[in-house]
């Protein structure tokens, strides 16, 4: 196991070196200006996300699609992931994580647009889309589409399954003394009840769960910031300064270079918001929307809520807690998070437990649909889908009882491998995204029906 962990740690370091950082952030920045800063239409996207697009083609509402995408992205990456970035990359990793989200809104916009533009309707009425369909139908690169689908199916067992189950099991064991195998069994059963109902059942659960859990978690973060009021501004300054001059961190922070801060900040940012990974557009393709740009705007708000708001709050909470309580050890991301939340009298530990459980469980649901869609694209029959669901549910159990380090390392590798084909599609089809944006957004025709889904 140590040898396997070492291999994936080495591979992850290679994949998340400067080439990936430049490719990922470069795509975010390029699309931001190529599409004339779609972030400025954030309020429009929020308005559309809570408004039904009656009569439009699709399986789930736009809010249902957004909630399912958020369910997959708002997970342990927002809590333990940010803490791990701080522990390994120093406080500056928080800023890199935040910047990844800010510029990543443009990438998520383009992903949602292309997903609807190139989606297909199956014989049984399902709407299927995502990077594999954009690669095949938009670029004629079937081989790369299959490669993306393979990476997605594999990644679903890491980022969306075992990582989340492991976080739930460890927290329940440390907080309440429940054996990890018991927690794994419970999580597997609960997930199976929802997953076996398909995308509509997943969307229904996520539509209720995501807003509720996000509000509760944000309130908890704000409570900690009030307690750390004298250290909030120093924490923000430390985050900003140490992102570019690690020596500014002082106090023994382990982030020894800008590359370390950027690597872990960007990796955890992608792990959290998945902009550029190509996962969220898979469910965006199922949305009831009258044209690609409407769903693109809605999709972009997911990155805003996930990273620009929730990850930023988590990062400031953690760094301000380290400054307020110098005795806190930041070498272990999970332990750092637990200690920070325990400072809230009486409700701190239960709040963290609730946050990790609901965040992780919702991610399990969202990623089960991503992986299932990838398998469906590759294999094309319900037999493959049923086999995938069973394997996914079993993986939840085994993920609860194995080492966290190896899970994170494998997840980082799969994230990077998924991203490469998706970024190729985004860059080569950026002209299509710009034309669609000009047609519907720049020319103020957002209410116009899309005449051709192909």
Coordinates of C-alpha atoms in Angstrom, one line a residue:
X1 CA 0.0 0.0 0.0
X2 CA 2.9 2.4 0.8
X3 CA 4.4 1.7 -2.6
X4 CA 1.0 2.4 -4.4
X5 CA 0.6 5.6 -2.4
X6 CA 4.1 6.7 -3.2
X7 CA 3.5 6.1 -6.9
X8 CA 0.3 8.2 -7.0
X9 CA 1.9 10.9 -4.9
X10 CA 4.7 11.1 -7.4
X11 CA 2.3 11.0 -10.4
X12 CA 0.2 13.7 -8.7
X13 CA 3.2 15.9 -8.3
X14 CA 4.1 15.5 -11.9
X15 CA 0.5 16.1 -13.2
X16 CA 0.1 19.1 -11.0
X17 CA 3.4 20.8 -11.9
X18 CA 3.7 24.1 -13.7
X19 CA 2.3 22.8 -17.0
X20 CA -1.1 21.9 -15.5
X21 CA -1.2 25.1 -13.5
X22 CA -0.5 27.2 -16.6
X23 CA -3.0 25.1 -18.7
X24 CA -5.8 25.4 -16.1
X25 CA -5.4 29.0 -15.0
X26 CA -4.5 30.0 -18.6
X27 CA -7.8 28.5 -19.9
X28 CA -9.7 30.2 -17.1
X29 CA -8.2 33.6 -18.0
X30 CA -8.4 33.1 -21.7
X31 CA -12.1 32.2 -21.6
X32 CA -12.8 35.1 -19.2
X33 CA -11.6 37.6 -21.9
X34 CA -12.7 35.6 -24.9
X35 CA -16.3 35.6 -23.6
X36 CA -16.1 39.2 -22.4
X37 CA -16.0 38.5 -18.6
X38 CA -19.2 36.4 -18.1
X39 CA -18.7 36.8 -14.4
X40 CA -20.3 40.3 -14.7
X41 CA -23.6 38.5 -15.4
X42 CA -23.5 36.7 -12.1
X43 CA -26.8 38.2 -10.9
X44 CA -28.5 37.2 -14.1
X45 CA -27.3 33.7 -13.6
X46 CA -28.6 33.6 -10.0
X47 CA -32.0 34.9 -11.2
X48 CA -32.2 32.3 -13.9
X49 CA -31.2 29.5 -11.5
X50 CA -34.3 30.0 -9.4
X51 CA -36.7 30.6 -12.3
X52 CA -38.4 27.7 -14.0
X53 CA -37.9 27.6 -17.8
X54 CA -41.4 26.1 -18.5
X55 CA -41.8 24.3 -21.8
X56 CA -38.1 23.9 -22.4
X57 CA -36.6 20.6 -23.3
X58 CA -34.8 18.6 -20.5
X59 CA -35.1 16.1 -17.7
X60 CA -34.7 18.3 -14.6
X61 CA -35.2 22.0 -13.8
X62 CA -32.3 24.4 -14.1
X63 CA -32.2 24.7 -10.4
X64 CA -32.3 20.9 -10.1
X65 CA -29.3 20.7 -12.4
X66 CA -27.4 23.4 -10.5
X67 CA -28.2 21.7 -7.2
X68 CA -27.0 18.4 -8.4
X69 CA -23.8 20.0 -9.7
X70 CA -23.3 21.8 -6.4
X71 CA -24.0 18.6 -4.6
X72 CA -21.0 17.1 -6.4
X73 CA -18.8 20.1 -5.9
X74 CA -19.7 21.2 -2.3
X75 CA -18.0 18.4 -0.5
X76 CA -15.0 17.7 1.7
X77 CA -12.9 19.8 -0.7
X78 CA -14.6 22.8 0.9
X79 CA -13.7 21.7 4.4
X80 CA -11.0 19.1 4.7
X81 CA -9.6 20.0 1.2
X82 CA -9.0 23.7 2.0
X83 CA -7.5 22.7 5.4
X84 CA -5.1 20.2 3.6
X85 CA -4.1 23.0 1.2
X86 CA -3.3 25.3 4.1
X87 CA -1.4 22.5 5.8
X88 CA 0.7 21.6 2.7
X89 CA 0.9 24.9 0.9
X90 CA 0.6 27.5 3.6
X91 CA -2.0 30.3 3.9
X92 CA -1.3 31.5 0.4
X93 CA -2.9 28.4 -1.0
X94 CA -6.3 29.9 0.0
X95 CA -5.8 32.8 -2.4
X96 CA -4.8 30.5 -5.2
X97 CA -7.9 28.4 -4.5
X98 CA -10.1 31.5 -4.5
X99 CA -8.6 32.8 -7.8
X100 CA -9.1 29.4 -9.4
X101 CA -12.8 29.8 -8.5
X102 CA -13.1 33.5 -9.6
X103 CA -11.6 32.9 -13.1
X104 CA -13.1 29.4 -13.2
X105 CA -16.6 30.8 -13.5
X106 CA -15.8 31.5 -17.1
X107 CA -14.7 28.0 -17.7
X108 CA -17.8 26.6 -16.0
X109 CA -19.9 28.9 -18.2
X110 CA -18.3 27.6 -21.3
X111 CA -18.7 24.0 -20.1
X112 CA -22.4 24.4 -19.5
X113 CA -22.9 26.1 -22.9
X114 CA -21.2 23.4 -24.8
X115 CA -23.0 20.7 -22.9
X116 CA -26.4 22.0 -24.0
X117 CA -25.2 22.8 -27.5
X118 CA -24.0 19.3 -28.2
X119 CA -26.4 17.2 -26.0
X120 CA -28.4 14.4 -27.6
X121 CA -31.8 12.9 -26.8
X122 CA -31.9 9.1 -26.4
X123 CA -34.6 6.8 -27.6
X124 CA -36.0 6.6 -24.1
X125 CA -36.2 10.4 -23.7
X126 CA -33.1 11.0 -21.6
X127 CA -30.9 14.1 -22.3
X128 CA -27.2 13.1 -22.5
X129 CA -24.3 15.5 -22.8
X130 CA -21.0 16.7 -21.5
X131 CA -17.4 16.9 -22.7
X132 CA -17.5 13.5 -24.4
X133 CA -20.4 14.6 -26.6
X134 CA -18.7 18.0 -27.3
X135 CA -15.5 16.2 -28.3
X136 CA -17.3 13.7 -30.5
X137 CA -19.9 15.9 -32.1
X138 CA -18.1 19.3 -32.1
X139 CA -14.6 18.1 -32.9
X140 CA -15.0 14.6 -34.3
X141 CA -12.5 13.3 -31.7
X142 CA -14.3 10.1 -30.6
X143 CA -11.1 8.6 -29.2
X144 CA -10.5 11.6 -26.9
X145 CA -14.2 11.5 -25.9
X146 CA -13.9 7.8 -24.9
X147 CA -10.7 8.7 -23.0
X148 CA -12.5 11.4 -21.1
X149 CA -15.3 9.1 -20.2
X150 CA -12.9 6.4 -18.9
X151 CA -11.1 9.0 -16.7
X152 CA -14.5 10.2 -15.5
X153 CA -15.7 6.8 -14.6
X154 CA -12.4 6.1 -12.7
X155 CA -12.4 9.5 -11.0
X156 CA -16.0 9.0 -9.7
X157 CA -14.7 6.2 -7.5
X158 CA -12.1 8.6 -6.0
X159 CA -13.3 12.2 -5.8
X160 CA -17.0 11.4 -5.6
X161 CA -17.0 8.1 -3.7
X162 CA -14.2 6.8 -1.6
X163 CA -12.9 10.3 -0.6
X164 CA -16.3 11.3 0.7
X165 CA -17.1 8.0 2.4
X166 CA -13.7 8.1 4.1
X167 CA -14.2 11.6 5.5
X168 CA -17.6 10.7 6.9
X169 CA -16.3 7.4 8.5
X170 CA -13.2 9.0 10.1
X171 CA -15.2 11.9 11.5
X172 CA -17.9 9.7 12.9
X173 CA -15.3 7.4 14.4
X174 CA -13.3 10.2 16.0
X175 CA -16.3 12.2 17.3
X176 CA -18.7 9.4 18.3
X177 CA -16.6 6.3 18.4
X178 CA -18.6 4.5 15.7
X179 CA -16.6 1.8 13.9
X180 CA -15.7 2.9 10.4
X181 CA -17.3 -0.3 8.8
X182 CA -20.6 0.6 10.5
X183 CA -20.5 4.1 9.0
X184 CA -19.6 2.7 5.6
X185 CA -22.5 0.3 5.6
X186 CA -24.9 3.0 6.6
X187 CA -23.7 5.4 3.9
X188 CA -23.8 2.7 1.3
X189 CA -27.4 1.9 2.1
X190 CA -28.6 5.5 2.2
X191 CA -26.8 6.3 -1.1
X192 CA -28.3 3.2 -2.8
X193 CA -31.8 4.3 -2.0
X194 CA -31.3 7.5 -3.9
X195 CA -28.9 6.4 -6.6
X196 CA -31.1 3.6 -7.9
X197 CA -33.8 6.2 -8.6
X198 CA -31.7 7.8 -11.4
X199 CA -31.0 11.5 -12.1
X200 CA -34.5 12.7 -11.2
X201 CA -34.3 11.2 -7.7
X202 CA -30.8 12.6 -7.2
X203 CA -32.0 16.0 -8.4
X204 CA -35.0 16.0 -6.0
X205 CA -32.8 15.1 -3.0
X206 CA -30.1 17.6 -3.9
X207 CA -32.6 20.4 -4.5
X208 CA -33.7 20.1 -0.9
X209 CA -30.3 19.2 0.7
X210 CA -27.9 21.6 -0.9
X211 CA -29.4 25.0 0.1
X212 CA -30.1 23.7 3.6
X213 CA -26.6 22.4 4.2
X214 CA -24.9 25.4 2.6
X215 CA -26.7 27.9 4.8
X216 CA -26.0 26.0 8.0
X217 CA -22.3 25.7 7.2
X218 CA -22.0 29.4 6.2
X219 CA -23.7 30.4 9.5
X220 CA -21.2 28.3 11.4
X221 CA -18.2 29.9 9.6
X222 CA -19.6 33.4 10.3
X223 CA -19.9 32.5 14.0
X224 CA -16.2 31.5 14.1
X225 CA -15.2 34.7 12.3
X226 CA -17.1 36.8 14.9
X227 CA -15.2 34.9 17.6
X228 CA -11.9 35.6 15.8
X229 CA -12.9 39.2 14.9
X230 CA -9.5 40.6 15.8
X231 CA -7.7 38.2 13.6
X232 CA -9.8 38.2 10.5
X233 CA -8.1 41.1 8.7
X234 CA -4.6 39.9 9.7
X235 CA -5.6 36.5 8.3
X236 CA -6.7 38.0 5.0
X237 CA -3.5 40.0 4.7
X238 CA -1.4 36.9 5.5
X239 CA -3.3 34.9 2.9
X240 CA -2.7 37.6 0.2
X241 CA 1.0 38.2 1.1
X242 CA 2.1 34.6 1.5
X243 CA 0.5 33.6 -1.9
X244 CA 3.4 35.3 -3.6
X245 CA 6.0 35.6 -0.9
X246 CA 5.9 32.5 1.3
X247 CA 8.3 33.9 3.8
X248 CA 5.6 36.3 4.9
X249 CA 3.7 33.4 6.4
X250 CA 6.3 33.0 9.2
X251 CA 5.3 31.0 12.3
X252 CA 6.6 27.8 10.9
X253 CA 4.1 27.4 8.1
X254 CA 5.3 24.6 5.8
X255 CA 4.5 26.2 2.5
X256 CA 8.0 26.7 1.3
X257 CA 7.5 28.2 -2.1
X258 CA 5.0 29.9 -4.4
X259 CA 4.8 26.7 -6.4
X260 CA 3.7 24.8 -3.3
X261 CA 1.1 27.4 -2.5
X262 CA -0.1 27.5 -6.1
X263 CA -0.1 23.8 -6.6
X264 CA -2.1 22.9 -3.5
X265 CA -4.4 25.9 -3.8
X266 CA -5.2 25.2 -7.5
X267 CA -5.5 21.5 -7.0
X268 CA -7.9 21.9 -4.0
X269 CA -9.7 24.6 -5.9
X270 CA -10.3 22.3 -8.8
X271 CA -11.2 19.5 -6.5
X272 CA -13.8 21.8 -4.9
X273 CA -15.4 23.6 -7.8
X274 CA -14.4 21.3 -10.7
X275 CA -14.2 24.1 -13.2
X276 CA -12.2 22.8 -16.1
X277 CA -12.6 19.2 -15.0
X278 CA -15.7 18.6 -17.2
X279 CA -17.9 16.9 -14.6
X280 CA -20.6 19.5 -14.0
X281 CA -21.6 19.9 -17.7
X282 CA -22.7 16.2 -17.6
X283 CA -25.7 17.2 -15.5
X284 CA -26.1 20.6 -17.0
X285 CA -27.0 18.8 -20.3
X286 CA -30.1 17.4 -18.6
X287 CA -31.4 20.8 -17.6
X288 CA -34.7 22.2 -18.9
X289 CA -33.5 25.3 -20.7
X290 CA -34.5 27.1 -23.9
X291 CA -31.0 27.9 -25.1
X292 CA -27.3 27.0 -24.2
X293 CA -26.5 30.4 -22.8
X294 CA -29.2 30.4 -20.1
X295 CA -27.8 27.2 -18.7
X296 CA -24.3 28.4 -19.1
X297 CA -25.1 31.4 -16.8
X298 CA -26.7 29.1 -14.3
X299 CA -23.8 26.7 -14.3
X300 CA -21.3 29.5 -13.7
X301 CA -23.0 30.4 -10.4
X302 CA -22.1 27.0 -9.1
X303 CA -18.4 27.9 -9.0
X304 CA -19.2 31.3 -7.4
X305 CA -21.1 29.7 -4.5
X306 CA -18.7 26.8 -4.1
X307 CA -15.3 28.5 -4.2
X308 CA -15.6 32.2 -4.2
X309 CA -17.9 32.1 -1.2
X310 CA -17.7 28.8 0.7
X311 CA -14.0 27.9 0.2
X312 CA -13.0 31.5 0.9
X313 CA -14.9 31.5 4.1
X314 CA -13.4 28.2 5.2
X315 CA -9.9 29.4 4.4
X316 CA -10.3 32.6 6.4
X317 CA -11.8 30.7 9.3
X318 CA -8.8 28.3 9.4
X319 CA -6.1 30.9 9.1
X320 CA -7.7 33.3 11.5
X321 CA -8.1 30.4 14.0
X322 CA -4.4 29.6 13.7
X323 CA -3.5 33.2 14.5
X324 CA -6.1 33.4 17.3
X325 CA -5.0 30.1 18.9
X326 CA -1.2 29.6 18.3
X327 CA -1.3 26.2 20.0
X328 CA -3.4 24.7 17.0
X329 CA -1.5 22.3 14.9
X330 CA -1.9 22.8 11.2
X331 CA 0.1 19.9 10.0
X332 CA -3.0 17.7 9.7
X333 CA -5.8 19.3 7.6
X334 CA -8.6 17.3 9.1
X335 CA -7.4 17.9 12.7
X336 CA -7.0 21.6 12.0
X337 CA -10.6 21.9 10.8
X338 CA -11.9 20.0 13.8
X339 CA -10.0 22.2 16.3
X340 CA -11.2 25.4 14.6
X341 CA -14.8 24.4 14.7
X342 CA -14.6 23.1 18.3
X343 CA -14.0 26.7 19.4
X344 CA -17.7 27.3 18.9
X345 CA -19.2 26.4 22.4
X346 CA -21.5 23.3 22.5
X347 CA -22.5 23.2 18.8
X348 CA -19.1 23.4 17.1
X349 CA -18.3 19.7 16.8
X350 CA -21.9 18.7 15.9
X351 CA -21.9 21.5 13.3
X352 CA -18.7 20.2 11.7
X353 CA -20.0 16.7 11.7
X354 CA -23.3 17.8 10.1
X355 CA -21.4 19.8 7.5
X356 CA -19.0 17.0 6.5
X357 CA -21.7 14.4 6.4
X358 CA -24.1 16.4 4.3
X359 CA -21.4 17.8 2.0
X360 CA -19.8 14.4 1.5
X361 CA -23.1 12.6 1.0
X362 CA -24.4 15.1 -1.5
X363 CA -21.1 14.7 -3.4
X364 CA -21.6 11.0 -3.5
X365 CA -25.0 11.4 -5.1
X366 CA -23.8 13.9 -7.7
X367 CA -20.7 12.0 -8.8
X368 CA -22.7 8.7 -9.1
X369 CA -24.6 10.3 -11.9
X370 CA -21.3 11.6 -13.6
X371 CA -19.7 8.2 -13.5
X372 CA -22.9 6.5 -14.6
X373 CA -23.2 8.8 -17.6
X374 CA -19.6 8.1 -18.5
X375 CA -20.2 4.4 -18.4
X376 CA -23.4 4.8 -20.4
X377 CA -21.4 6.7 -23.1
X378 CA -18.7 4.0 -23.3
X379 CA -20.9 0.9 -23.0
X380 CA -24.3 2.2 -24.0
X381 CA -26.6 -0.3 -22.3
X382 CA -28.5 -0.4 -19.0
X383 CA -26.5 -3.5 -18.1
X384 CA -23.4 -1.5 -17.8
X385 CA -25.3 1.2 -15.8
X386 CA -26.6 -1.3 -13.3
X387 CA -23.2 -2.9 -12.8
X388 CA -21.6 0.5 -12.3
X389 CA -24.2 1.4 -9.6
X390 CA -23.5 -1.8 -7.7
X391 CA -19.7 -1.3 -7.9
X392 CA -20.1 2.3 -6.8
X393 CA -22.1 1.4 -3.7
X394 CA -19.6 -1.3 -2.8
X395 CA -16.7 1.2 -3.2
X396 CA -18.5 3.5 -0.7
X397 CA -18.1 0.8 2.0
X398 CA -14.4 0.0 1.2
X399 CA -13.6 3.7 1.0
X400 CA -14.7 4.1 4.6
X401 CA -12.0 1.7 5.9
X402 CA -8.8 2.5 3.9
X403 CA -6.1 5.2 4.2
X404 CA -7.1 8.8 3.5
X405 CA -3.7 9.7 2.0
X406 CA -3.8 7.3 -0.8
X407 CA -7.4 8.4 -1.7
X408 CA -6.4 12.0 -1.9
X409 CA -3.4 11.2 -4.1
X410 CA -5.4 9.1 -6.5
X411 CA -8.2 11.7 -6.6
X412 CA -5.6 14.4 -7.5
X413 CA -4.3 12.3 -10.4
X414 CA -7.8 11.5 -11.8
X415 CA -8.8 15.1 -11.6
X416 CA -5.8 16.1 -13.7
X417 CA -6.3 13.3 -16.2
X418 CA -10.0 14.2 -16.6
X419 CA -9.2 17.9 -17.1
X420 CA -6.8 17.5 -20.1
X421 CA -9.4 16.3 -22.7
X422 CA -12.0 18.7 -21.3
X423 CA -9.6 21.7 -21.6
X424 CA -8.8 20.6 -25.2
X425 CA -12.5 20.7 -26.0
X426 CA -13.0 24.1 -24.3
X427 CA -10.0 25.7 -26.1
X428 CA -10.8 24.3 -29.6
X429 CA -14.5 25.1 -29.3
X430 CA -14.1 28.5 -27.7
X431 CA -15.2 30.0 -31.0
X432 CA -18.5 28.1 -30.8
X433 CA -18.9 29.3 -27.2
X434 CA -18.3 32.9 -28.3
X435 CA -20.7 32.7 -31.2
X436 CA -23.5 31.3 -29.0
X437 CA -22.8 33.9 -26.4
X438 CA -22.9 36.7 -29.0
X439 CA -26.2 35.3 -30.4
X440 CA -28.1 35.0 -27.0
X441 CA -26.3 37.2 -24.5
X442 CA -24.5 40.0 -26.2
X443 CA -27.5 40.6 -28.5
X444 CA -30.0 40.5 -25.6
X445 CA -31.9 37.4 -26.8
X446 CA -31.7 35.3 -23.7
X447 CA -35.4 34.4 -24.0
X448 CA -35.1 33.0 -27.5
X449 CA -35.7 29.3 -28.1
X450 CA -32.8 27.2 -29.4
X451 CA -33.8 25.9 -32.8
X452 CA -31.3 23.2 -33.2
X453 CA -29.8 21.2 -30.3
X454 CA -27.0 19.8 -32.5

